[in-house]
PDB file of C-alpha atoms in Angstrom:
ATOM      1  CA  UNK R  20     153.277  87.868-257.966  1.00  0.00           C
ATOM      2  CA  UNK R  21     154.487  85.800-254.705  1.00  0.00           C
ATOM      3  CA  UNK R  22     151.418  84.336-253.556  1.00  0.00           C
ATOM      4  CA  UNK R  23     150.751  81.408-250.735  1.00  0.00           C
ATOM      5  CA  UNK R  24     147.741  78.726-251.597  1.00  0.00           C
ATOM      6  CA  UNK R  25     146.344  76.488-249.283  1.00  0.00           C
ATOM      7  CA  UNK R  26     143.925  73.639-250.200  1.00  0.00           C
ATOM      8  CA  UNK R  27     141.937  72.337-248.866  1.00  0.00           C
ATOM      9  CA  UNK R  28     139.940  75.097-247.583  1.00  0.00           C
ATOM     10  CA  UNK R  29     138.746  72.473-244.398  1.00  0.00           C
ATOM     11  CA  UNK R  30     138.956  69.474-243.825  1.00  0.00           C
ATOM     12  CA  UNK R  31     137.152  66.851-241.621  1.00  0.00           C
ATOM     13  CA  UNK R  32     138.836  63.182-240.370  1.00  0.00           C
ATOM     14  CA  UNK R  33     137.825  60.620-237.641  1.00  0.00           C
ATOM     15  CA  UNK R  34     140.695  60.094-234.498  1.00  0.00           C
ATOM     16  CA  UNK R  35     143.932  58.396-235.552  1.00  0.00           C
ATOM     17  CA  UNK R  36     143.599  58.995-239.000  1.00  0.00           C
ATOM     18  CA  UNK R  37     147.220  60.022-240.923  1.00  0.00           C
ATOM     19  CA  UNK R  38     146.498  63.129-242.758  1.00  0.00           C
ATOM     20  CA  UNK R  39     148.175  65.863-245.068  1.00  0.00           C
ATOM     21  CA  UNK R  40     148.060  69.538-245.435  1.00  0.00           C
ATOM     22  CA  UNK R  41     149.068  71.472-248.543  1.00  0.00           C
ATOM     23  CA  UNK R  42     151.094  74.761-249.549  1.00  0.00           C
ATOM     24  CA  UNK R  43     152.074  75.565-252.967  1.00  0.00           C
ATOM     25  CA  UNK R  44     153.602  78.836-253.370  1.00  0.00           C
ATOM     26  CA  UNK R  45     154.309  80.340-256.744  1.00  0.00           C
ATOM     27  CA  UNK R  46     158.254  81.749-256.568  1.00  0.00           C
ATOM     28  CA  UNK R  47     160.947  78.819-255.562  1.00  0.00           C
ATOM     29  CA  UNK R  48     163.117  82.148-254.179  1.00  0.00           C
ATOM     30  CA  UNK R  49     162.049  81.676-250.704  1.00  0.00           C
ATOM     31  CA  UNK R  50     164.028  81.753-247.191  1.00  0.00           C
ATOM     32  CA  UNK R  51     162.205  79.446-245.464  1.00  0.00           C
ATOM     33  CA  UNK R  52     158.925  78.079-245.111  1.00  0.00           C
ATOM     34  CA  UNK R  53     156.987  78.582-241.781  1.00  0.00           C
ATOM     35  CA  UNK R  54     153.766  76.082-240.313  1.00  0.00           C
ATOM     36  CA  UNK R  55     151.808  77.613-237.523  1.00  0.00           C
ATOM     37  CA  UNK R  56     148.865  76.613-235.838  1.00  0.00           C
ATOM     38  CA  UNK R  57     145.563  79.029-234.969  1.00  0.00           C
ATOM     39  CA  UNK R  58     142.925  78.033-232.317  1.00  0.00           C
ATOM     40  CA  UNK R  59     139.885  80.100-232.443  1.00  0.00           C
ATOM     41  CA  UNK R  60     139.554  83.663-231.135  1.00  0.00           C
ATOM     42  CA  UNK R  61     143.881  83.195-230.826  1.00  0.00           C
ATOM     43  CA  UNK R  62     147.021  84.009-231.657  1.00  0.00           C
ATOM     44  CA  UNK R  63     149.139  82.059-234.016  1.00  0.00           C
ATOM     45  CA  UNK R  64     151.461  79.403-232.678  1.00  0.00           C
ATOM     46  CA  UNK R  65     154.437  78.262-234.598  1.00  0.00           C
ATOM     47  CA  UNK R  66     154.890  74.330-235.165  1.00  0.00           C
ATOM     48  CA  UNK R  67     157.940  74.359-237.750  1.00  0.00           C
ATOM     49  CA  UNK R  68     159.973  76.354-239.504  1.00  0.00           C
ATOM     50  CA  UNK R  69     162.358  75.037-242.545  1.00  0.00           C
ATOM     51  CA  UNK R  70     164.779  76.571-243.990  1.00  0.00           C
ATOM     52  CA  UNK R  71     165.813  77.012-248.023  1.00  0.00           C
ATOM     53  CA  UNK R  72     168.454  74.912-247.701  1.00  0.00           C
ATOM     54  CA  UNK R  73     166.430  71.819-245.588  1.00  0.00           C
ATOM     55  CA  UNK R  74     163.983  69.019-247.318  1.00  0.00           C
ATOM     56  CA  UNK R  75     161.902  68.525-243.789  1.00  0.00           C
ATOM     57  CA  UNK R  76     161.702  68.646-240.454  1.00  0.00           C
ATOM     58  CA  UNK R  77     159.863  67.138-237.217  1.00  0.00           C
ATOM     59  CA  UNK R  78     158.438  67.476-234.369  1.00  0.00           C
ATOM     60  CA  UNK R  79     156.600  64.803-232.611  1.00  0.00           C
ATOM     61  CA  UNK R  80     153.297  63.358-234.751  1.00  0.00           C
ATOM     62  CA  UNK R  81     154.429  66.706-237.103  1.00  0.00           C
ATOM     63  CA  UNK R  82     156.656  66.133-240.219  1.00  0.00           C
ATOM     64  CA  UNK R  83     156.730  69.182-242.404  1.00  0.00           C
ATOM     65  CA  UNK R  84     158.582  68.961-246.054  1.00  0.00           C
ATOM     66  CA  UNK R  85     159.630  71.436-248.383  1.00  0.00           C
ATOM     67  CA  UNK R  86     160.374  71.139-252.448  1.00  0.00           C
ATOM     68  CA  UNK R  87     161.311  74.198-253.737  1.00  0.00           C
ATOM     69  CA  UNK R  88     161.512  73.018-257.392  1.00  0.00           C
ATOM     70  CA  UNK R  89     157.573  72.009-257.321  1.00  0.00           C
ATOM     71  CA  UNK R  90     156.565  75.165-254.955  1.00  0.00           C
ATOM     72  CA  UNK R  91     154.900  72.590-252.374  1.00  0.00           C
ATOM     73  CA  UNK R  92     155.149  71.756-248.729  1.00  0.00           C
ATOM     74  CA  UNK R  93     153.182  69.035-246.815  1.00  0.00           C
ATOM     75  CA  UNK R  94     152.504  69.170-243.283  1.00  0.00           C
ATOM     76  CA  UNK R  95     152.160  65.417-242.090  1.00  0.00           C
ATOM     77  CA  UNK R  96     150.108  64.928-238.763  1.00  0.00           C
ATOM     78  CA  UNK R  97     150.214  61.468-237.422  1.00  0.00           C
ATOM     79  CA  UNK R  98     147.582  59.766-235.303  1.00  0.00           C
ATOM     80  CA  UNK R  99     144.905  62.725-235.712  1.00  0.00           C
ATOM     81  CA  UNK R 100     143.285  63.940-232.112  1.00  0.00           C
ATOM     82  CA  UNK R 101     140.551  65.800-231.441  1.00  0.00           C
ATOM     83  CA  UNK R 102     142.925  68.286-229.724  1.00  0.00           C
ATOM     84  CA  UNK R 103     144.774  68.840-233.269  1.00  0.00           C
ATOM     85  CA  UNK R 104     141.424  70.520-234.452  1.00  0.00           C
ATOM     86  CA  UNK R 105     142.744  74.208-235.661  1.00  0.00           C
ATOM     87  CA  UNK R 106     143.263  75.808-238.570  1.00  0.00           C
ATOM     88  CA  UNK R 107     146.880  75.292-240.165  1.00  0.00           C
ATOM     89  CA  UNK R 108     148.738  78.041-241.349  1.00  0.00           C
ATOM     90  CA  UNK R 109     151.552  78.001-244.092  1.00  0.00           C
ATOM     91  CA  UNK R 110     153.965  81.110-244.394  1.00  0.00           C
ATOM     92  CA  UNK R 111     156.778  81.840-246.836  1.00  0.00           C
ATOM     93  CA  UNK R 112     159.572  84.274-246.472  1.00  0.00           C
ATOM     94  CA  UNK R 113     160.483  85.346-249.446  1.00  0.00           C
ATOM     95  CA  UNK R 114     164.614  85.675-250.399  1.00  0.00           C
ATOM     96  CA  UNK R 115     164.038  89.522-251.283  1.00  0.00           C
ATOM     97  CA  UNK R 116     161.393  90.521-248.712  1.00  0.00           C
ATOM     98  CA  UNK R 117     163.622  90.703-245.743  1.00  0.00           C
ATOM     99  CA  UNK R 118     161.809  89.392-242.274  1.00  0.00           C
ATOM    100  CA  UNK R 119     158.356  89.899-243.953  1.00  0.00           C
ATOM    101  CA  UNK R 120     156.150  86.362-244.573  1.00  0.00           C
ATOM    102  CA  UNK R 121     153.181  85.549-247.109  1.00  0.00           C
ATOM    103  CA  UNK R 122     150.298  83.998-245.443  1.00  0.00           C
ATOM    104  CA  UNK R 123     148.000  80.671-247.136  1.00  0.00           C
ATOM    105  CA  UNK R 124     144.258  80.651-246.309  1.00  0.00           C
ATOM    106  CA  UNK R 125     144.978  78.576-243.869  1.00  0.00           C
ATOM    107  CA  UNK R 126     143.294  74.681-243.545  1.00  0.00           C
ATOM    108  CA  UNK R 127     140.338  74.192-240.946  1.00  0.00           C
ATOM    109  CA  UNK R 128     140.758  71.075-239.335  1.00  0.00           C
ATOM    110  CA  UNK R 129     138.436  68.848-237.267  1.00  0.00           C
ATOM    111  CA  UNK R 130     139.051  65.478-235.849  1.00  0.00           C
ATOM    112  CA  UNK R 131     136.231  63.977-234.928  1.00  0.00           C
ATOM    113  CA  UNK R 132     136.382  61.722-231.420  1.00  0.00           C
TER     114      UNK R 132
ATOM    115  CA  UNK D  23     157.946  84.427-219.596  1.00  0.00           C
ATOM    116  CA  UNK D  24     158.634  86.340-222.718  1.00  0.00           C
ATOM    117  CA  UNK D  25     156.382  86.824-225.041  1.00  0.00           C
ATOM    118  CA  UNK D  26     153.649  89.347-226.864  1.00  0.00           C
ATOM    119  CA  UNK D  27     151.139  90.936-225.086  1.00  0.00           C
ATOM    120  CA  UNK D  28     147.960  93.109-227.019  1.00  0.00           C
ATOM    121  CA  UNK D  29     145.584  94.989-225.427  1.00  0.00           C
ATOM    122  CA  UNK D  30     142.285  95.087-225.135  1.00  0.00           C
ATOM    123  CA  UNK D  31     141.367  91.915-226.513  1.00  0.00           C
ATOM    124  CA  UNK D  32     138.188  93.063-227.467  1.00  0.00           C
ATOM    125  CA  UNK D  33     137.442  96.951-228.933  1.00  0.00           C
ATOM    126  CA  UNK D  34     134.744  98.694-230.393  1.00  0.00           C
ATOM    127  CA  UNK D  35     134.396 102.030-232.445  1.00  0.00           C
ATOM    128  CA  UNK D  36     132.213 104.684-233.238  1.00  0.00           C
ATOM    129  CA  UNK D  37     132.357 106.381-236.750  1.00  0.00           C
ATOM    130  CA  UNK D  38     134.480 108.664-237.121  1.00  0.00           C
ATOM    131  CA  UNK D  39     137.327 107.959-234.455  1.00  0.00           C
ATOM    132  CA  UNK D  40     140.284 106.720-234.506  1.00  0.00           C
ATOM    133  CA  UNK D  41     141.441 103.960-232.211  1.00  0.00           C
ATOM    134  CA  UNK D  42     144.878 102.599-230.433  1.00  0.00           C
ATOM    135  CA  UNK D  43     145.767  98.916-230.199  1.00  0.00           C
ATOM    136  CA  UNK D  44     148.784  98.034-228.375  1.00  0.00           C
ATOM    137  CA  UNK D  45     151.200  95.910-228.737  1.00  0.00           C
ATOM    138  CA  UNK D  46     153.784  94.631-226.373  1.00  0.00           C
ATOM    139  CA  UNK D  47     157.255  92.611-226.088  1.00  0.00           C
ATOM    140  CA  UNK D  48     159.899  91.259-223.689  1.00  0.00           C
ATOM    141  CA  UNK D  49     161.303  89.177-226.045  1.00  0.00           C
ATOM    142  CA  UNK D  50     164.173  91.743-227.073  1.00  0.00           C
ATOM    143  CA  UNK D  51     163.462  90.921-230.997  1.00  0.00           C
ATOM    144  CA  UNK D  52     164.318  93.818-232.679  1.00  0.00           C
ATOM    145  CA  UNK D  53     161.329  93.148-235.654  1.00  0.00           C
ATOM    146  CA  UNK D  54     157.756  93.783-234.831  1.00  0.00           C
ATOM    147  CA  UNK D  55     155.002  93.711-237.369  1.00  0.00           C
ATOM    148  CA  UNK D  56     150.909  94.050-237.569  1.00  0.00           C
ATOM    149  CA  UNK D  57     148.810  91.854-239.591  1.00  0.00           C
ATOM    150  CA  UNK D  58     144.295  91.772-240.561  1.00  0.00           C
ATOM    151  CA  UNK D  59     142.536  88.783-240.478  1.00  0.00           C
ATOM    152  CA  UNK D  60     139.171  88.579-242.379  1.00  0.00           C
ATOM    153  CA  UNK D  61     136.989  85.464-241.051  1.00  0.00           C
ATOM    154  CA  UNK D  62     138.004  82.529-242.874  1.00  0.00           C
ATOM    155  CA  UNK D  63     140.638  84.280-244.514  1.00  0.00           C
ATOM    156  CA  UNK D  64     144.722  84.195-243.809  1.00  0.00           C
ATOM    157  CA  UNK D  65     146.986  87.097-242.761  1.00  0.00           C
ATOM    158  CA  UNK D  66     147.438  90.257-244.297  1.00  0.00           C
ATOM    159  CA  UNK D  67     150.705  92.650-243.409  1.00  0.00           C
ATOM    160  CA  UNK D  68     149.373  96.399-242.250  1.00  0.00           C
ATOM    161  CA  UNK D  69     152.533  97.624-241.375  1.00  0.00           C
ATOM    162  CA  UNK D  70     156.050  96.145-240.006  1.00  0.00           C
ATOM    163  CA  UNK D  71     159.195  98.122-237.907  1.00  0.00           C
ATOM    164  CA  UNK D  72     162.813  96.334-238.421  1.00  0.00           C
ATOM    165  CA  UNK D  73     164.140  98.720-235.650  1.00  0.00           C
ATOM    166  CA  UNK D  74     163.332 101.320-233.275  1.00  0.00           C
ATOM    167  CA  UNK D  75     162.190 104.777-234.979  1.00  0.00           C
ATOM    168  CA  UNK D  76     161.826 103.321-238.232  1.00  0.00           C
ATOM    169  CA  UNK D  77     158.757 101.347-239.446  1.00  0.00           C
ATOM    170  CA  UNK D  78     157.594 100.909-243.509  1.00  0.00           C
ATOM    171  CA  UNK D  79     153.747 100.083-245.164  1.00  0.00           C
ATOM    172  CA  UNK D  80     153.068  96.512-245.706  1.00  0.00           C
ATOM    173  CA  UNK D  81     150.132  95.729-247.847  1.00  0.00           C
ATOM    174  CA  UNK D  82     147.337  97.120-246.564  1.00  0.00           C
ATOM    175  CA  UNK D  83     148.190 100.608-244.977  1.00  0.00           C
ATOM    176  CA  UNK D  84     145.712 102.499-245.892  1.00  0.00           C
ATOM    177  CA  UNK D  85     143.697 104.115-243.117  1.00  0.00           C
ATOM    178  CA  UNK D  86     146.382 102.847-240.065  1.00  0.00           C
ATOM    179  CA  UNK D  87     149.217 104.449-239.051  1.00  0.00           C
ATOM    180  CA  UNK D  88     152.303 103.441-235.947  1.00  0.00           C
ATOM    181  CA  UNK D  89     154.519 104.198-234.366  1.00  0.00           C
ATOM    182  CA  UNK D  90     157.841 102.562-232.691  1.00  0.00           C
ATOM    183  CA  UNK D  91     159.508 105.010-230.317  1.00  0.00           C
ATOM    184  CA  UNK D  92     160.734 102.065-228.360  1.00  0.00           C
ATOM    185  CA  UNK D  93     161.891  98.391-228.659  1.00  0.00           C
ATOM    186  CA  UNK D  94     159.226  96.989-226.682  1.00  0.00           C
ATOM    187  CA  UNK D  95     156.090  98.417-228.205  1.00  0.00           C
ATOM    188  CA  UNK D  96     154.533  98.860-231.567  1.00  0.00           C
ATOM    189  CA  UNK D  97     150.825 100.594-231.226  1.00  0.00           C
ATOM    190  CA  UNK D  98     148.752 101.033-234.239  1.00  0.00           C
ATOM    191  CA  UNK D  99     146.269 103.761-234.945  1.00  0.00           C
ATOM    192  CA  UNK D 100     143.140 102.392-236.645  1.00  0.00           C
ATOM    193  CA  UNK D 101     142.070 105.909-238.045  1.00  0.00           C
ATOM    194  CA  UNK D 102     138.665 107.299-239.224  1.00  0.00           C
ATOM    195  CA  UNK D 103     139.699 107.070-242.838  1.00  0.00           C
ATOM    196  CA  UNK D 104     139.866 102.955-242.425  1.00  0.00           C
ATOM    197  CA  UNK D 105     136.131 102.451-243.788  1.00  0.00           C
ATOM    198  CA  UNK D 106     136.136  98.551-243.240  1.00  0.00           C
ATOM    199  CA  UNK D 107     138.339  98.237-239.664  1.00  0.00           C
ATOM    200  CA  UNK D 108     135.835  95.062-238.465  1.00  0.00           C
ATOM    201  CA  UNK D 109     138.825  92.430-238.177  1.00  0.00           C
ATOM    202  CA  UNK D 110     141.509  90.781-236.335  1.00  0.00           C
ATOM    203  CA  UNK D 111     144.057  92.216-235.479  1.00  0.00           C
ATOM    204  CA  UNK D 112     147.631  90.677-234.834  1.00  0.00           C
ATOM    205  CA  UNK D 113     151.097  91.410-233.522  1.00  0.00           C
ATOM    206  CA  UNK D 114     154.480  89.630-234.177  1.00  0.00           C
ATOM    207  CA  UNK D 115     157.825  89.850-233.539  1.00  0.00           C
ATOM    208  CA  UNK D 116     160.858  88.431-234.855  1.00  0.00           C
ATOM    209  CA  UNK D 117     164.470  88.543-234.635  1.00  0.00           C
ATOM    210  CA  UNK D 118     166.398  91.185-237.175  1.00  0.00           C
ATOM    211  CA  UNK D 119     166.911  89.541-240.842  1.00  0.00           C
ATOM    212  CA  UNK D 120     168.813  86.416-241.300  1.00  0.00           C
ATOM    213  CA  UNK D 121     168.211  84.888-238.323  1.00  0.00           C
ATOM    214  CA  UNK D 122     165.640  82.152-239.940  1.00  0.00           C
ATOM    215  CA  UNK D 123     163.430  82.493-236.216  1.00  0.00           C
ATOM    216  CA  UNK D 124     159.657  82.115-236.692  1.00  0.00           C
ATOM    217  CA  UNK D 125     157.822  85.057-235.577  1.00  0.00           C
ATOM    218  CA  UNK D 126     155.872  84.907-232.001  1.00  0.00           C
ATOM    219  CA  UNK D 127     152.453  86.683-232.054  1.00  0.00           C
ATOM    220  CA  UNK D 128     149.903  87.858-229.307  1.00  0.00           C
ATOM    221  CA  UNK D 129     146.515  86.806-228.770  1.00  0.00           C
ATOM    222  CA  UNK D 130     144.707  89.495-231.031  1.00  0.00           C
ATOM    223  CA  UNK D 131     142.224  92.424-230.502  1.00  0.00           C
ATOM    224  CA  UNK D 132     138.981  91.919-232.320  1.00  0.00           C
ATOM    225  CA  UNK D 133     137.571  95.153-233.727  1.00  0.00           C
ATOM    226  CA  UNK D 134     134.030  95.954-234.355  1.00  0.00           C
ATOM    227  CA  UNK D 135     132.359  98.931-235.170  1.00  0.00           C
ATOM    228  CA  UNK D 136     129.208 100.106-233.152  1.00  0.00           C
TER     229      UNK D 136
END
């Protein structure tokens, strides 16, 4: 079964801290892997998007990478803010699921002032 | 400025009806999809439409049903026979396949039941 995992389920730091988020996903077949971000009570908001063929990509204090042989992707996030507090969504398409994507849990974060 | 816009925001229903969310797009993707959300929980795929008159279960179909008589809009039909509808709910869009675009979503309509 293609299945998303996210741990940890939340996760608390102080400001400026470097931290990591984590995806595993159990079928190396995918398309591309997909980071988004969720404020409360919103919509989801996409941060990056890298493709099968890509080890990472960036944007600004984001640095997302992909290893398809492990099933893992790590969303860096440089010089926490309180304003980065959200809960971090990972997404796979899958090779032989068309547009369709498999949601994590999602990670809580907080970044305490 | 493109993007997805659901309405209401907020809805409530009584047992036994069935309810309409809409869901609305300017961005001229051709791909438009519904997904749950349980607190605490990540997103689950109702039902998705790759092009206009067409549309296929995801998931968790039971008890919804949509429609997609035009590009732009996607509604879905919480019906009576949905015994657990307090969620949600979320629309996306996308370009057709193999375009490797992220999808765009709305803001959500939460769903409770009085």
């Amino acid at each position: 079964k293609q299945e998303v995992t996210q741990i940890p389920a939340a996760l608390s730091v102080p400001e400026g801290e470097n931290l990591v988020l984590n995806c595993s996903f159990t079928d190396s077949a995918i398309y591309n892997l997909q980071w988004f971000r969720q404020d409360p009570g919103k919509g989801l908001t996409s941060l990056l998007l890298i493709q099968s063929s890509q080890r990472e990509q960036t944007s600004g204090r984001l640095n997302a990478s992909l290893d398809k042989s492990s099933g893992r992707s790590t969303l860096y996030i440089a010089a926490s803010q309180p304003g980065d507090s959200a809960t971090y969504l990972c997404a796979v398409e899958w090779r032989d699921a068309g547009n369709m994507l498999t949601f994590g849990g999602g990670t809580r974060l907080m970044v305490k002032p | 400025d493109g993007g997805i816009t659901q309405s209401p925001k907020y809805l409530f229903r009584k047992e036994g009806q069935n309810v309409t969310l809409s869901c609305e797009q300017n961005l001229n993707h051709d791909a438009m999809y519904w997904y749950r959300q349980d607190p605490g929980q990540g997103l689950r795929l109702i039902y998705y439409s790759q092009i206009v008159n067409d549309f296929q279960k995801g998931d968790i179909a039971e008890g919804y049903s949509v429609s997609r008589e035009k590009k732009e809009s996607f509604p879905l039909t919480v019906t009576s026979a949905q015994k657990n509808p307090t969620a949600f709910y979320l629309c996306a869009s996308s370009p057709r396949d193999g375009s490797n675009q992220p999808q765009h979503f709305g803001d959500g309509t939460r769903l409770s039941i009085l």
